PDB file of C-alpha atoms in Angstrom:
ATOM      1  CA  UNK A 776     -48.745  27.065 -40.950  1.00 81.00           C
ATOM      2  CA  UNK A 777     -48.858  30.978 -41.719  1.00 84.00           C
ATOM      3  CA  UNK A 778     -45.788  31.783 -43.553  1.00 83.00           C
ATOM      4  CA  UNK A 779     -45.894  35.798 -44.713  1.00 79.00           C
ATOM      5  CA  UNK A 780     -49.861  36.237 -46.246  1.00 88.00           C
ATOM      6  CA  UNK A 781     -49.445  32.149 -47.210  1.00 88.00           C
ATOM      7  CA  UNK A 782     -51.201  29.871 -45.338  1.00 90.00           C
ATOM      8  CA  UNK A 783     -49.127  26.585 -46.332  1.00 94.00           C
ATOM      9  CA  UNK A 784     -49.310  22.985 -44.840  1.00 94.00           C
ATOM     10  CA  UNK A 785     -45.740  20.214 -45.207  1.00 96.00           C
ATOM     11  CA  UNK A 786     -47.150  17.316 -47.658  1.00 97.00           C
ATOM     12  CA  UNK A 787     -46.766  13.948 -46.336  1.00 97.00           C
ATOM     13  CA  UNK A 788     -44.880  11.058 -47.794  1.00 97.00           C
ATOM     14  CA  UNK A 789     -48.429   9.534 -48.175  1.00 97.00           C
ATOM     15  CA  UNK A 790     -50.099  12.910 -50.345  1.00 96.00           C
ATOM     16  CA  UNK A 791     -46.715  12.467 -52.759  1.00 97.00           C
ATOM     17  CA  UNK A 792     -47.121   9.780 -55.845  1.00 97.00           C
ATOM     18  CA  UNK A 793     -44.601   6.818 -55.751  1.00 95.00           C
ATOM     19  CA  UNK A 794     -44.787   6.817 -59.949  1.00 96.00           C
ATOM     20  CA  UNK A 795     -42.435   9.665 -61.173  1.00 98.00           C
ATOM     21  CA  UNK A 796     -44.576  10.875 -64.057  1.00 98.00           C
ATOM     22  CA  UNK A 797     -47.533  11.371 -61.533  1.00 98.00           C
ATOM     23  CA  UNK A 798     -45.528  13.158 -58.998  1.00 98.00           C
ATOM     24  CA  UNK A 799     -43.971  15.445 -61.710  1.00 98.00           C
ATOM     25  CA  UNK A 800     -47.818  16.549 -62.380  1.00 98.00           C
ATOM     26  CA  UNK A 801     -48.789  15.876 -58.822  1.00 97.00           C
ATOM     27  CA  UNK A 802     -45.800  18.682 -57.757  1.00 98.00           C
ATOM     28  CA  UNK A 803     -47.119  21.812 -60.241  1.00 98.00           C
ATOM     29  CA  UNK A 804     -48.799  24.260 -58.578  1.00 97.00           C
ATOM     30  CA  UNK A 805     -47.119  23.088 -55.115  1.00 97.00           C
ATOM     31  CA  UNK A 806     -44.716  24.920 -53.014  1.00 97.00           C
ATOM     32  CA  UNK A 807     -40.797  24.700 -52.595  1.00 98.00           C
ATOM     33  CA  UNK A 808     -40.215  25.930 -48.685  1.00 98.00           C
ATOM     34  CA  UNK A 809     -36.578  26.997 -47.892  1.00 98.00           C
ATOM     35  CA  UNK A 810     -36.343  28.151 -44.163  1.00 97.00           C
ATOM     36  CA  UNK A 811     -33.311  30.359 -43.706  1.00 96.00           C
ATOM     37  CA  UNK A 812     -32.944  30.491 -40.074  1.00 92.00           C
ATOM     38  CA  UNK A 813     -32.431  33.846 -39.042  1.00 87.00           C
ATOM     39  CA  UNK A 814     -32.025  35.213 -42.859  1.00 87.00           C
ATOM     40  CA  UNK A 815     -35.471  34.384 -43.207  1.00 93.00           C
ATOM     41  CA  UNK A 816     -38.235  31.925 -44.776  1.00 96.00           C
ATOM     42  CA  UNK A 817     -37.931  31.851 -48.996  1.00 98.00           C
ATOM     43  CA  UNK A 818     -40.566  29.984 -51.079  1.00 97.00           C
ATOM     44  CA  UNK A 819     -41.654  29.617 -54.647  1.00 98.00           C
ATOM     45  CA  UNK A 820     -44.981  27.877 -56.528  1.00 97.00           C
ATOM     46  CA  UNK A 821     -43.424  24.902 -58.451  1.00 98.00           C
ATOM     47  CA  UNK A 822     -44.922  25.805 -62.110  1.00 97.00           C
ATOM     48  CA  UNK A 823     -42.450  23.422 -64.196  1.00 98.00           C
ATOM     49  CA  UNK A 824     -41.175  19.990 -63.686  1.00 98.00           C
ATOM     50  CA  UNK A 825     -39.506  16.935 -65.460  1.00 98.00           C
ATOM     51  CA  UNK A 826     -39.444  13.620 -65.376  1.00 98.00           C
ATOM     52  CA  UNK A 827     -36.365  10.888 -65.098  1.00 97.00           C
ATOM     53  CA  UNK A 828     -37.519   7.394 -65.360  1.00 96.00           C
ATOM     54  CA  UNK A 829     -36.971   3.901 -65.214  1.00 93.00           C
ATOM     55  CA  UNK A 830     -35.297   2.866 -68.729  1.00 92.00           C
ATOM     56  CA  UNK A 831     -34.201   6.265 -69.347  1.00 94.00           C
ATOM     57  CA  UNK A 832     -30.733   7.016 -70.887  1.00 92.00           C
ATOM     58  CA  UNK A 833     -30.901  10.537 -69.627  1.00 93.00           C
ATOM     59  CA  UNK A 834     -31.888   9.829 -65.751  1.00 94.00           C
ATOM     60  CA  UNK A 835     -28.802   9.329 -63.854  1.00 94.00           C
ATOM     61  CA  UNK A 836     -29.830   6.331 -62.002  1.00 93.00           C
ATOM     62  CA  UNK A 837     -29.712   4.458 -65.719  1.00 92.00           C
ATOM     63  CA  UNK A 838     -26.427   2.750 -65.012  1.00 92.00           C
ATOM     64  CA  UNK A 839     -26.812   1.812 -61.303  1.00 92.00           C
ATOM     65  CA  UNK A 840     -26.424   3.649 -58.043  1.00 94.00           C
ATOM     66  CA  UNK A 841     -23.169   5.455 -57.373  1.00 94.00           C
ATOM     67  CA  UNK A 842     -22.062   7.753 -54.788  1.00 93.00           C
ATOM     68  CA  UNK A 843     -23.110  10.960 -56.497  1.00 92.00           C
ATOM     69  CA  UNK A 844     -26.534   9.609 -57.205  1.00 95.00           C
ATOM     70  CA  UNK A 845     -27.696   7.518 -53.844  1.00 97.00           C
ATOM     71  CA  UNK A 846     -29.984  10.193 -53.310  1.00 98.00           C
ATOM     72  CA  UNK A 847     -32.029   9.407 -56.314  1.00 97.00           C
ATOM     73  CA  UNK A 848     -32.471   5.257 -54.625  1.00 97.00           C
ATOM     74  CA  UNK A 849     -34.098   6.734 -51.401  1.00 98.00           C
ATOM     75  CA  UNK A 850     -37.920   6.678 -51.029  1.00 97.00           C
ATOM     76  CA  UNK A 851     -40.132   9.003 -53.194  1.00 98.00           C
ATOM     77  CA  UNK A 852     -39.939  12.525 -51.398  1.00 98.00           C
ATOM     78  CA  UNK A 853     -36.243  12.807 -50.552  1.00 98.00           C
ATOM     79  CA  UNK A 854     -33.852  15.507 -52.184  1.00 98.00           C
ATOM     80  CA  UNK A 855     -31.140  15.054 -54.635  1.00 98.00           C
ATOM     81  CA  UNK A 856     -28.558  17.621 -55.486  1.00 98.00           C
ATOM     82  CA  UNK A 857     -26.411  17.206 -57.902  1.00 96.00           C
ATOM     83  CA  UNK A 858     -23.884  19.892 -59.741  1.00 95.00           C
ATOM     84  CA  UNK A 859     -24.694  20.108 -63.698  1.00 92.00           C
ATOM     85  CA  UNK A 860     -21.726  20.891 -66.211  1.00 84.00           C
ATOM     86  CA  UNK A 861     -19.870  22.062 -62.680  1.00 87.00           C
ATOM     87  CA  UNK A 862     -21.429  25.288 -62.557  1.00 90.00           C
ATOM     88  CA  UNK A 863     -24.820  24.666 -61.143  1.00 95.00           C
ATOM     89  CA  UNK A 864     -26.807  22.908 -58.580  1.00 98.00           C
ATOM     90  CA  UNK A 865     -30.098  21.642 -59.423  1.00 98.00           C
ATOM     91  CA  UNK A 866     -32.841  20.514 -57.387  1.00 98.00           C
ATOM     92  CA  UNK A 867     -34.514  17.078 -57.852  1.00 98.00           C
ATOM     93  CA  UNK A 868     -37.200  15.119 -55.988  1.00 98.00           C
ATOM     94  CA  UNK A 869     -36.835  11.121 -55.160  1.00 98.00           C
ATOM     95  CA  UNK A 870     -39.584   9.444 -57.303  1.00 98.00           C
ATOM     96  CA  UNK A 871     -40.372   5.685 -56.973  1.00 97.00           C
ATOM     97  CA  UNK A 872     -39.436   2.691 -53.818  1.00 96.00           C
ATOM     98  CA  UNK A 873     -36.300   2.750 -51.924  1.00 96.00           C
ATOM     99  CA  UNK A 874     -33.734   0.995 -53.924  1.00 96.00           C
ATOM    100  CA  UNK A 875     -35.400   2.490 -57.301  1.00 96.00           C
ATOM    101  CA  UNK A 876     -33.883   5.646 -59.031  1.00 97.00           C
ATOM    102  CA  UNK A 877     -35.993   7.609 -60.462  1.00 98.00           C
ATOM    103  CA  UNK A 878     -36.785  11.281 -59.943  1.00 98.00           C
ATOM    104  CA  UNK A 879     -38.653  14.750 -61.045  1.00 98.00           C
ATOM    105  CA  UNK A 880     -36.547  17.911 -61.517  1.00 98.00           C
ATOM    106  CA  UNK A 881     -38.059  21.018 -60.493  1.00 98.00           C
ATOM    107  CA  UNK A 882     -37.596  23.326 -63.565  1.00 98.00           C
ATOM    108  CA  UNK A 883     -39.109  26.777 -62.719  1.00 98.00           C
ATOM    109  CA  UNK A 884     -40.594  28.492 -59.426  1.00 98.00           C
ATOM    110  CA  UNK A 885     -42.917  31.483 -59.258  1.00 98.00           C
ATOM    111  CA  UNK A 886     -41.520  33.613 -56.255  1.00 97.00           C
ATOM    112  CA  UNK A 887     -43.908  33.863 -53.564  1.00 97.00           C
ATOM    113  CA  UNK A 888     -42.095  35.024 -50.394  1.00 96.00           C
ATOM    114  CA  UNK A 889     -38.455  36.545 -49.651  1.00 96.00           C
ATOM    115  CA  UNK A 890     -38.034  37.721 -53.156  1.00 96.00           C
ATOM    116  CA  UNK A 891     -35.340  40.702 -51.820  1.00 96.00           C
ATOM    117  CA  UNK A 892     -33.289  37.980 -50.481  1.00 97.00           C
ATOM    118  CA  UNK A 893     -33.757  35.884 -53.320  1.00 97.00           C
ATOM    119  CA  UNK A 894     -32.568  38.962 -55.716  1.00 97.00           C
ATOM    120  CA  UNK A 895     -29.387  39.463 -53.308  1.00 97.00           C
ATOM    121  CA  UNK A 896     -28.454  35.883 -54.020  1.00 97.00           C
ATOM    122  CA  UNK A 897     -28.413  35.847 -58.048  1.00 97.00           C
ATOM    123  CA  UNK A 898     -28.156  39.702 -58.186  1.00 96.00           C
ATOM    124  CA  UNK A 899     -30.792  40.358 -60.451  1.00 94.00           C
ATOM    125  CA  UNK A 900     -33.865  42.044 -59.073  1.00 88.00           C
ATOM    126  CA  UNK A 901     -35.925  40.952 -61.738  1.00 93.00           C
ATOM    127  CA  UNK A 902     -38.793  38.492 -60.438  1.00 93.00           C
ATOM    128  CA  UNK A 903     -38.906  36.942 -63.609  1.00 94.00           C
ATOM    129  CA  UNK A 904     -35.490  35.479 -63.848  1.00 95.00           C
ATOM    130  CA  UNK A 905     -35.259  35.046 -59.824  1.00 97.00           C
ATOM    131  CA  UNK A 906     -36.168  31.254 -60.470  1.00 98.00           C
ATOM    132  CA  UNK A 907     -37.158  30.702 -63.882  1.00 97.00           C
ATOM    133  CA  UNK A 908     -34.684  27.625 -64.618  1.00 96.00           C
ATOM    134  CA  UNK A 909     -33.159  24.903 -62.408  1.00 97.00           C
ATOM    135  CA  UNK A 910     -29.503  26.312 -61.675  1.00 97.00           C
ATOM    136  CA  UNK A 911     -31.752  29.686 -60.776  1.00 98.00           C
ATOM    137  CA  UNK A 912     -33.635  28.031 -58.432  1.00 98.00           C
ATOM    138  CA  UNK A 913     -30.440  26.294 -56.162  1.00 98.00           C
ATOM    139  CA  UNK A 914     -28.943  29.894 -56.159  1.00 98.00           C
ATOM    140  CA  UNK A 915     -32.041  31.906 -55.252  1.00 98.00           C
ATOM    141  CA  UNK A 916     -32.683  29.740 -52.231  1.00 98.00           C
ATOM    142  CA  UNK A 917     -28.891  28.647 -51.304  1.00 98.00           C
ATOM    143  CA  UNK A 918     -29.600  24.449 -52.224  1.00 98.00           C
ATOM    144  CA  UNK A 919     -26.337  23.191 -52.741  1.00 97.00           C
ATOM    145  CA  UNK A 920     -24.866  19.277 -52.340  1.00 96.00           C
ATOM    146  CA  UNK A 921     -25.432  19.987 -47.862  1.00 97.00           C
ATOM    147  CA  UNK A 922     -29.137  19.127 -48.911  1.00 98.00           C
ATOM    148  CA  UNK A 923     -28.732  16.123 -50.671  1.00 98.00           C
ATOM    149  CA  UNK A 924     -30.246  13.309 -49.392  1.00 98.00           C
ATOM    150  CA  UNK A 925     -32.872  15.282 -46.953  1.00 98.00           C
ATOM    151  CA  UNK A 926     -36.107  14.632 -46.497  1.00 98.00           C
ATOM    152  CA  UNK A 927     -38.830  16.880 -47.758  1.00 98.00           C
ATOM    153  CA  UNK A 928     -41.644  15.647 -46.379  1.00 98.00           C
ATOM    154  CA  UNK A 929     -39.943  16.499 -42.899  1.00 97.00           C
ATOM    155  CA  UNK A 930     -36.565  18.071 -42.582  1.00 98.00           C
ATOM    156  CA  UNK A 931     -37.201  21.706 -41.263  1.00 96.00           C
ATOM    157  CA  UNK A 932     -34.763  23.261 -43.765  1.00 98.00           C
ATOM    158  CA  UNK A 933     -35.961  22.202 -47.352  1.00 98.00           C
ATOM    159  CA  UNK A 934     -39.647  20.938 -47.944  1.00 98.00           C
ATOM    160  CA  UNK A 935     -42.169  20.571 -50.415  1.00 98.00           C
ATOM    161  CA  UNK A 936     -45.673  22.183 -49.056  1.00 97.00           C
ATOM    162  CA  UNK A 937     -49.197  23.223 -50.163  1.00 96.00           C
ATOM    163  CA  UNK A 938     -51.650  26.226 -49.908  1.00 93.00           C
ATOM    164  CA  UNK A 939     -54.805  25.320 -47.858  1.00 85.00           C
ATOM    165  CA  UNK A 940     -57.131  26.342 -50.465  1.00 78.00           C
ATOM    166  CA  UNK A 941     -55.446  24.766 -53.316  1.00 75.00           C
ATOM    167  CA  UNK A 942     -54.663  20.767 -53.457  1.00 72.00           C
ATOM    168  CA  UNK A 943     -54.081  20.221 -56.934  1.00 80.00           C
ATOM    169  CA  UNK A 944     -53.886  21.585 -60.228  1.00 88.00           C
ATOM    170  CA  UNK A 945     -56.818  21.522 -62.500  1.00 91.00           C
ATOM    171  CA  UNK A 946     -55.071  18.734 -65.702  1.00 89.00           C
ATOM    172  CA  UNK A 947     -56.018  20.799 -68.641  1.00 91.00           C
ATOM    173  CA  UNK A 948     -53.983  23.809 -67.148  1.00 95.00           C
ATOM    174  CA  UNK A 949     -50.628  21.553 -67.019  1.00 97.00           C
ATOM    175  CA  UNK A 950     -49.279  21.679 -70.716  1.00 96.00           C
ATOM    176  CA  UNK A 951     -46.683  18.921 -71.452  1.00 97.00           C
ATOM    177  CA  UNK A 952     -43.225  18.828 -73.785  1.00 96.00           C
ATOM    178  CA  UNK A 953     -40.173  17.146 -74.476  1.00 95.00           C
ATOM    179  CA  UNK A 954     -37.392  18.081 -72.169  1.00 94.00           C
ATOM    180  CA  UNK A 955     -35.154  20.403 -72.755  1.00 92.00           C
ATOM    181  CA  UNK A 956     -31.052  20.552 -72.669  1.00 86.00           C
ATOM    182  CA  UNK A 957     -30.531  16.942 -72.925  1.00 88.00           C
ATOM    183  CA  UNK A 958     -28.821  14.616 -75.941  1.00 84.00           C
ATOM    184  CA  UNK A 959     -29.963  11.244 -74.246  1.00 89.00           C
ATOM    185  CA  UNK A 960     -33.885  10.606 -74.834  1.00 89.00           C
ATOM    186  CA  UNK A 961     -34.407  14.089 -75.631  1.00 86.00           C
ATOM    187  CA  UNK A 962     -38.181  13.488 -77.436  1.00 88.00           C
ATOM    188  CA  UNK A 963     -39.797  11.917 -74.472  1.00 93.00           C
ATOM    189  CA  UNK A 964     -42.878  14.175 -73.368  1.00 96.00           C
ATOM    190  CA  UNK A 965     -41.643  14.213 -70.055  1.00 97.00           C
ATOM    191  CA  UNK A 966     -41.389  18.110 -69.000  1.00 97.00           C
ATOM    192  CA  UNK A 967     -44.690  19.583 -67.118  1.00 98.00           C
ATOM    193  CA  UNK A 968     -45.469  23.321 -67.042  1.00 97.00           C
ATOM    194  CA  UNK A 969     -47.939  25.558 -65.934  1.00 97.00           C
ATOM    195  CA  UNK A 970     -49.654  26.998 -68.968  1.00 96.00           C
ATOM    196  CA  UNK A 971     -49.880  30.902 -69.086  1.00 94.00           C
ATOM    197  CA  UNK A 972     -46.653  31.296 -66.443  1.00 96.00           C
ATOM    198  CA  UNK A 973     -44.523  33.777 -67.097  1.00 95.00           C
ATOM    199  CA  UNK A 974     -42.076  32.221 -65.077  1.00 97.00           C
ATOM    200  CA  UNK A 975     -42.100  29.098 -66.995  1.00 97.00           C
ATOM    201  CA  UNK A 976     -38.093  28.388 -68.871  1.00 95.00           C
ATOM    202  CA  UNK A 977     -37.149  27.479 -72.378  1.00 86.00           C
ATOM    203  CA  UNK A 978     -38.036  28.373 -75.700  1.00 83.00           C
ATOM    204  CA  UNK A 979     -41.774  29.794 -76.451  1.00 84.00           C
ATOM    205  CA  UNK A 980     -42.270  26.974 -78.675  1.00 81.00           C
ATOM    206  CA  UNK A 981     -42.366  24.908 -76.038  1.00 85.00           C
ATOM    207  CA  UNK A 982     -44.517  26.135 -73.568  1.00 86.00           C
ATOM    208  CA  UNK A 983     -47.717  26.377 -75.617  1.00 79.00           C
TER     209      UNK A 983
END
Protein backbone atom coordinates (compact mmCIF):
# COMPACT_ATOMS: atom_id res chain seq x y z
CA UNK A 1 0.00 0.00 0.00
CA UNK A 2 1.54 3.53 -1.03
CA UNK A 3 0.90 5.82 1.75
CA UNK A 4 2.74 9.49 0.96
CA UNK A 5 6.61 8.34 -0.43
CA UNK A 6 6.01 5.00 2.09
CA UNK A 7 5.38 1.97 0.61
CA UNK A 8 3.85 0.08 3.81
CA UNK A 9 2.09 -3.39 4.03
CA UNK A 10 -0.76 -4.25 7.45
CA UNK A 11 1.19 -7.14 9.50
CA UNK A 12 -0.79 -10.13 10.09
CA UNK A 13 -1.76 -11.69 13.35
CA UNK A 14 0.56 -14.56 12.14
CA UNK A 15 4.01 -12.01 11.41
CA UNK A 16 3.25 -10.62 15.28
CA UNK A 17 5.01 -12.80 18.28
CA UNK A 18 2.51 -14.35 20.83
CA UNK A 19 5.53 -13.90 23.72
CA UNK A 20 5.45 -10.18 24.86
CA UNK A 21 9.19 -9.68 25.20
CA UNK A 22 9.59 -10.85 21.49
CA UNK A 23 6.90 -8.70 20.15
CA UNK A 24 8.25 -5.64 22.11
CA UNK A 25 11.61 -6.26 19.92
CA UNK A 26 9.66 -7.73 17.07
CA UNK A 27 7.56 -4.06 16.96
CA UNK A 28 10.92 -1.54 16.75
CA UNK A 29 11.51 -0.31 13.64
CA UNK A 30 7.69 -1.05 12.60
CA UNK A 31 5.04 1.37 11.79
CA UNK A 32 2.02 2.84 13.86
CA UNK A 33 -0.78 3.70 10.94
CA UNK A 34 -3.55 6.14 12.08
CA UNK A 35 -6.01 6.81 9.10
CA UNK A 36 -7.87 10.04 9.69
CA UNK A 37 -10.59 9.87 7.26
CA UNK A 38 -10.85 12.95 5.52
CA UNK A 39 -8.17 14.82 7.95
CA UNK A 40 -5.77 12.62 6.51
CA UNK A 41 -3.39 9.41 6.97
CA UNK A 42 -0.70 10.01 10.19
CA UNK A 43 2.09 7.45 10.87
CA UNK A 44 5.20 7.10 12.92
CA UNK A 45 8.35 4.33 13.00
CA UNK A 46 7.90 2.60 16.43
CA UNK A 47 11.66 3.21 17.82
CA UNK A 48 10.84 2.43 21.68
CA UNK A 49 8.79 -0.12 23.39
CA UNK A 50 8.14 -1.89 26.81
CA UNK A 51 7.25 -4.82 28.07
CA UNK A 52 4.29 -5.94 30.73
CA UNK A 53 4.43 -9.52 31.60
CA UNK A 54 3.11 -12.41 33.17
CA UNK A 55 4.14 -12.15 37.06
CA UNK A 56 4.63 -8.57 36.82
CA UNK A 57 3.50 -6.19 39.65
CA UNK A 58 3.59 -3.29 37.29
CA UNK A 59 1.43 -4.84 34.22
CA UNK A 60 -2.11 -4.17 34.86
CA UNK A 61 -3.40 -7.52 34.10
CA UNK A 62 -1.37 -8.67 37.55
CA UNK A 63 -4.51 -8.84 39.62
CA UNK A 64 -7.03 -10.30 37.11
CA UNK A 65 -9.10 -8.91 34.30
CA UNK A 66 -11.36 -5.96 35.02
CA UNK A 67 -13.34 -3.75 32.93
CA UNK A 68 -10.68 -1.14 32.29
CA UNK A 69 -8.18 -3.76 31.33
CA UNK A 70 -10.20 -6.55 29.06
CA UNK A 71 -8.36 -5.24 26.31
CA UNK A 72 -5.08 -6.46 27.56
CA UNK A 73 -6.94 -10.56 27.71
CA UNK A 74 -7.69 -10.36 23.89
CA UNK A 75 -5.35 -12.13 21.42
CA UNK A 76 -1.78 -10.76 20.77
CA UNK A 77 -2.31 -7.77 18.23
CA UNK A 78 -5.35 -6.00 19.68
CA UNK A 79 -5.22 -2.35 21.19
CA UNK A 80 -5.49 -1.25 24.69
CA UNK A 81 -6.05 2.27 25.81
CA UNK A 82 -5.96 3.14 28.95
CA UNK A 83 -5.77 6.87 30.69
CA UNK A 84 -2.44 7.21 32.96
CA UNK A 85 -2.55 9.52 36.18
CA UNK A 86 -5.97 10.93 34.29
CA UNK A 87 -4.22 13.11 32.04
CA UNK A 88 -3.02 10.89 29.30
CA UNK A 89 -3.85 8.13 26.99
CA UNK A 90 -1.32 5.67 26.16
CA UNK A 91 -1.12 3.21 23.55
CA UNK A 92 -0.48 -0.53 24.24
CA UNK A 93 -0.40 -3.68 22.10
CA UNK A 94 -2.18 -7.19 23.27
CA UNK A 95 0.78 -9.61 23.85
CA UNK A 96 0.19 -13.35 24.61
CA UNK A 97 -3.34 -16.00 24.07
CA UNK A 98 -6.78 -14.81 24.52
CA UNK A 99 -7.58 -14.99 28.13
CA UNK A 100 -3.75 -13.97 28.99
CA UNK A 101 -2.84 -10.28 29.88
CA UNK A 102 0.06 -9.28 28.91
CA UNK A 103 1.12 -6.42 26.65
CA UNK A 104 3.99 -4.01 25.01
CA UNK A 105 3.63 -0.22 25.34
CA UNK A 106 4.71 1.76 22.53
CA UNK A 107 7.06 4.40 24.09
CA UNK A 108 8.34 6.70 21.27
CA UNK A 109 7.50 7.16 17.39
CA UNK A 110 9.69 8.78 14.75
CA UNK A 111 7.17 10.92 12.60
CA UNK A 112 7.01 9.75 9.19
CA UNK A 113 3.87 11.18 7.53
CA UNK A 114 1.23 14.04 8.53
CA UNK A 115 3.64 15.71 10.83
CA UNK A 116 1.59 19.38 10.29
CA UNK A 117 -1.39 17.69 11.58
CA UNK A 118 0.39 15.97 14.15
CA UNK A 119 1.96 19.53 15.36
CA UNK A 120 -1.75 21.07 15.30
CA UNK A 121 -2.76 18.38 17.74
CA UNK A 122 -0.02 18.88 20.65
CA UNK A 123 0.82 22.44 19.41
CA UNK A 124 4.35 22.15 19.23
CA UNK A 125 5.90 22.13 15.80
CA UNK A 126 8.89 20.59 16.93
CA UNK A 127 9.36 16.98 15.28
CA UNK A 128 11.25 15.95 18.08
CA UNK A 129 8.73 16.17 20.81
CA UNK A 130 5.69 15.38 18.24
CA UNK A 131 5.85 11.69 19.64
CA UNK A 132 8.75 11.19 21.71
CA UNK A 133 6.83 9.63 24.88
CA UNK A 134 3.61 7.60 25.24
CA UNK A 135 0.94 10.37 26.31
CA UNK A 136 2.67 12.27 23.04
CA UNK A 137 1.94 9.68 20.92
CA UNK A 138 -2.22 9.25 21.83
CA UNK A 139 -2.39 13.11 21.31
CA UNK A 140 -0.41 13.43 18.07
CA UNK A 141 -2.57 10.84 16.38
CA UNK A 142 -6.07 11.41 18.35
CA UNK A 143 -5.95 7.48 20.23
CA UNK A 144 -8.13 7.86 22.99
CA UNK A 145 -10.35 4.97 25.08
CA UNK A 146 -12.88 4.79 21.27
CA UNK A 147 -9.83 2.53 20.20
CA UNK A 148 -9.61 0.26 22.85
CA UNK A 149 -10.13 -3.07 22.15
CA UNK A 150 -9.54 -2.77 18.11
CA UNK A 151 -7.80 -4.83 16.15
CA UNK A 152 -4.53 -3.86 14.59
CA UNK A 153 -3.85 -6.37 12.44
CA UNK A 154 -7.21 -5.30 10.62
CA UNK A 155 -9.36 -2.46 11.76
CA UNK A 156 -8.96 0.33 9.03
CA UNK A 157 -8.54 3.10 11.64
CA UNK A 158 -5.50 2.08 13.91
CA UNK A 159 -2.87 -0.59 12.67
CA UNK A 160 0.47 -1.71 13.11
CA UNK A 161 2.31 -1.98 9.47
CA UNK A 162 5.74 -2.46 7.80
CA UNK A 163 7.96 -0.90 5.03
CA UNK A 164 8.49 -3.34 2.07
CA UNK A 165 12.12 -3.13 2.18
CA UNK A 166 12.55 -3.43 5.81
CA UNK A 167 11.16 -6.63 7.92
CA UNK A 168 13.02 -6.42 10.95
CA UNK A 169 15.49 -4.71 12.89
CA UNK A 170 19.04 -5.77 12.82
CA UNK A 171 19.38 -7.08 17.21
CA UNK A 172 22.55 -5.29 17.95
CA UNK A 173 20.85 -1.91 16.91
CA UNK A 174 17.93 -2.46 19.65
CA UNK A 175 19.58 -1.29 23.02
CA UNK A 176 17.65 -2.52 26.13
CA UNK A 177 16.87 -0.79 29.85
CA UNK A 178 14.86 -0.86 32.78
CA UNK A 179 11.59 0.90 32.39
CA UNK A 180 11.02 4.02 33.21
CA UNK A 181 8.19 5.94 35.48
CA UNK A 182 7.15 2.99 37.37
CA UNK A 183 7.50 2.05 41.42
CA UNK A 184 6.30 -1.67 40.86
CA UNK A 185 9.24 -3.88 39.24
CA UNK A 186 10.98 -0.91 38.15
CA UNK A 187 14.66 -2.87 37.47
CA UNK A 188 13.35 -5.35 35.02
CA UNK A 189 15.23 -4.83 31.56
CA UNK A 190 12.12 -4.67 29.90
CA UNK A 191 12.15 -1.22 27.78
CA UNK A 192 13.46 -1.60 23.95
CA UNK A 193 14.84 1.38 21.99
CA UNK A 194 16.30 2.15 18.89
CA UNK A 195 19.91 3.06 19.49
CA UNK A 196 21.08 6.45 17.93
CA UNK A 197 17.15 7.88 17.77
CA UNK A 198 16.74 11.11 18.52
CA UNK A 199 13.30 10.54 19.11
CA UNK A 200 13.89 7.99 21.68
CA UNK A 201 12.27 9.35 25.63
CA UNK A 202 13.82 9.40 29.03
CA UNK A 203 16.93 10.22 30.54
CA UNK A 204 20.35 9.94 28.35
CA UNK A 205 21.54 7.49 30.74
CA UNK A 206 19.30 5.28 29.60
CA UNK A 207 19.36 5.12 26.11
CA UNK A 208 23.02 4.19 25.61
Amino acid sequence: MKIGPYDLRRLTRSQLPRDTVALARFLIGKVVVRDLAEAGMLAGRIIETEAYIQGDAACHAFNGMTPRNRSLFLRHGHAYVYLAYGTAWMLNVSSEAEGVGSGVLIRALEPMLGTETMARHRGTEKSRDLLRGPGRIAQALLIDRRLDGLDLTRDPRLWLGVEAKMDSTSPAKIGVSTRIGLTKDAQRPLRFFLKGSRYVSGPAALNR
